[in-house]
Amino acid sequence: MARPFEVDVERGDGRALVRVSGEFDLAATQAVEDALLSVEDGANRVIVLDLREVTFLDSTGLRAITSADHRAREAWHELKIVRGPEQVQKLLYVTGMDKILPLVDDPEESLENR
């Protein structure tokens, strides 16, 4: 049985965590974009997008991720994208986005090499 889609937002101390679970596809993209936009208000210097519980990622989900990365770079925010399972990482690898996006293994990991 497929895991139901959920997006959860936690905020505190200048940091926001957006945790996505289930299928991150066309049907879910708007909810994830809305969650990301809600934490890109200047109060959160660090934004973490956690993909560890994502069971499927399609091109619309990938576009939402790359758009969030672009907005973070424009606003001089620190965005961390926590790597997802193998099927998610495979899409990032095939598209070359694994070389561009600020991927980390753990939400607490530093982005010194960004």
C-alpha positions as semicolon CSV with decimal commas, in nm:
position;residue;x (nm);y (nm);z (nm)
1;M;0,000;0,000;0,000
2;A;0,134;0,344;-0,092
3;R;0,220;0,581;0,188
4;P;-0,024;0,877;0,197
5;F;0,119;1,214;0,100
6;E;0,191;1,452;0,385
7;V;0,383;1,774;0,428
8;D;0,471;1,897;0,775
9;V;0,633;2,227;0,874
10;E;0,823;2,296;1,195
11;R;0,972;2,636;1,281
12;G;1,196;2,771;1,551
13;D;1,514;2,967;1,621
14;G;1,554;3,104;1,268
15;R;1,520;2,760;1,116
16;A;1,238;2,578;0,939
17;L;1,196;2,210;0,858
18;V;0,966;2,103;0,575
19;R;0,919;1,726;0,593
20;V;0,762;1,556;0,291
21;S;0,637;1,197;0,290
22;G;0,463;0,983;0,031
23;E;0,446;1,059;-0,340
24;F;0,588;1,402;-0,432
25;D;0,422;1,434;-0,772
26;L;0,196;1,671;-0,965
27;A;-0,087;1,625;-0,713
28;A;0,140;1,710;-0,419
29;T;0,358;1,981;-0,568
30;Q;0,136;2,278;-0,480
31;A;0,117;2,173;-0,114
32;V;0,497;2,144;-0,094
33;E;0,548;2,477;-0,273
34;D;0,299;2,645;-0,037
35;A;0,482;2,500;0,265
36;L;0,819;2,618;0,135
37;L;0,688;2,965;0,051
38;S;0,536;2,992;0,400
39;V;0,882;2,955;0,560
40;E;1,066;3,177;0,312
41;D;0,956;3,488;0,498
42;G;1,294;3,613;0,610
43;A;1,254;3,489;0,968
44;N;1,408;3,153;0,877
45;R;1,773;3,179;0,785
46;V;1,801;2,802;0,737
47;I;1,538;2,596;0,557
48;V;1,559;2,218;0,556
49;L;1,361;2,017;0,302
50;D;1,353;1,658;0,426
51;L;1,295;1,399;0,151
52;R;1,379;1,087;0,354
53;E;1,016;0,968;0,356
54;V;0,937;1,046;-0,009
55;T;0,838;0,728;-0,193
56;F;0,822;0,880;-0,544
57;L;0,947;1,203;-0,703
58;D;0,848;1,318;-1,050
59;S;0,959;1,610;-1,268
60;T;0,705;1,851;-1,116
61;G;0,836;1,773;-0,768
62;L;1,190;1,819;-0,892
63;R;1,093;2,156;-1,040
64;A;0,951;2,263;-0,703
65;I;1,280;2,167;-0,536
66;T;1,495;2,352;-0,790
67;S;1,269;2,658;-0,763
68;A;1,311;2,658;-0,384
69;D;1,687;2,632;-0,429
70;H;1,684;2,928;-0,669
71;R;1,475;3,139;-0,429
72;A;1,706;3,052;-0,138
73;R;2,015;3,154;-0,334
74;E;1,849;3,481;-0,441
75;A;1,752;3,562;-0,081
76;W;2,087;3,447;0,066
77;H;1,915;3,183;0,277
78;E;2,068;2,848;0,353
79;L;1,868;2,562;0,204
80;K;1,947;2,204;0,296
81;I;1,785;1,916;0,111
82;V;1,801;1,590;0,302
83;R;1,859;1,303;0,060
84;G;1,569;1,075;-0,009
85;P;1,557;0,702;-0,072
86;E;1,719;0,537;-0,373
87;Q;1,439;0,609;-0,622
88;V;1,447;0,980;-0,532
89;Q;1,825;0,998;-0,552
90;K;1,819;0,820;-0,887
91;L;1,609;1,099;-1,042
92;L;1,845;1,361;-0,900
93;Y;2,144;1,168;-1,039
94;V;1,995;1,110;-1,386
95;T;1,907;1,480;-1,419
96;G;2,243;1,596;-1,282
97;M;2,072;1,783;-1,001
98;D;2,269;1,584;-0,742
99;K;2,569;1,797;-0,843
100;I;2,380;2,128;-0,812
101;L;2,138;2,098;-0,521
102;P;2,260;2,140;-0,160
103;L;2,211;1,776;-0,057
104;V;2,291;1,653;0,293
105;D;2,251;1,318;0,468
106;D;2,127;1,465;0,793
107;P;1,921;1,779;0,866
108;E;2,196;1,897;1,103
109;E;2,475;1,858;0,845
110;S;2,669;2,171;0,749
111;L;2,672;2,308;0,397
112;E;3,030;2,430;0,400
113;N;3,091;2,288;0,050
114;R;2,791;2,451;-0,116
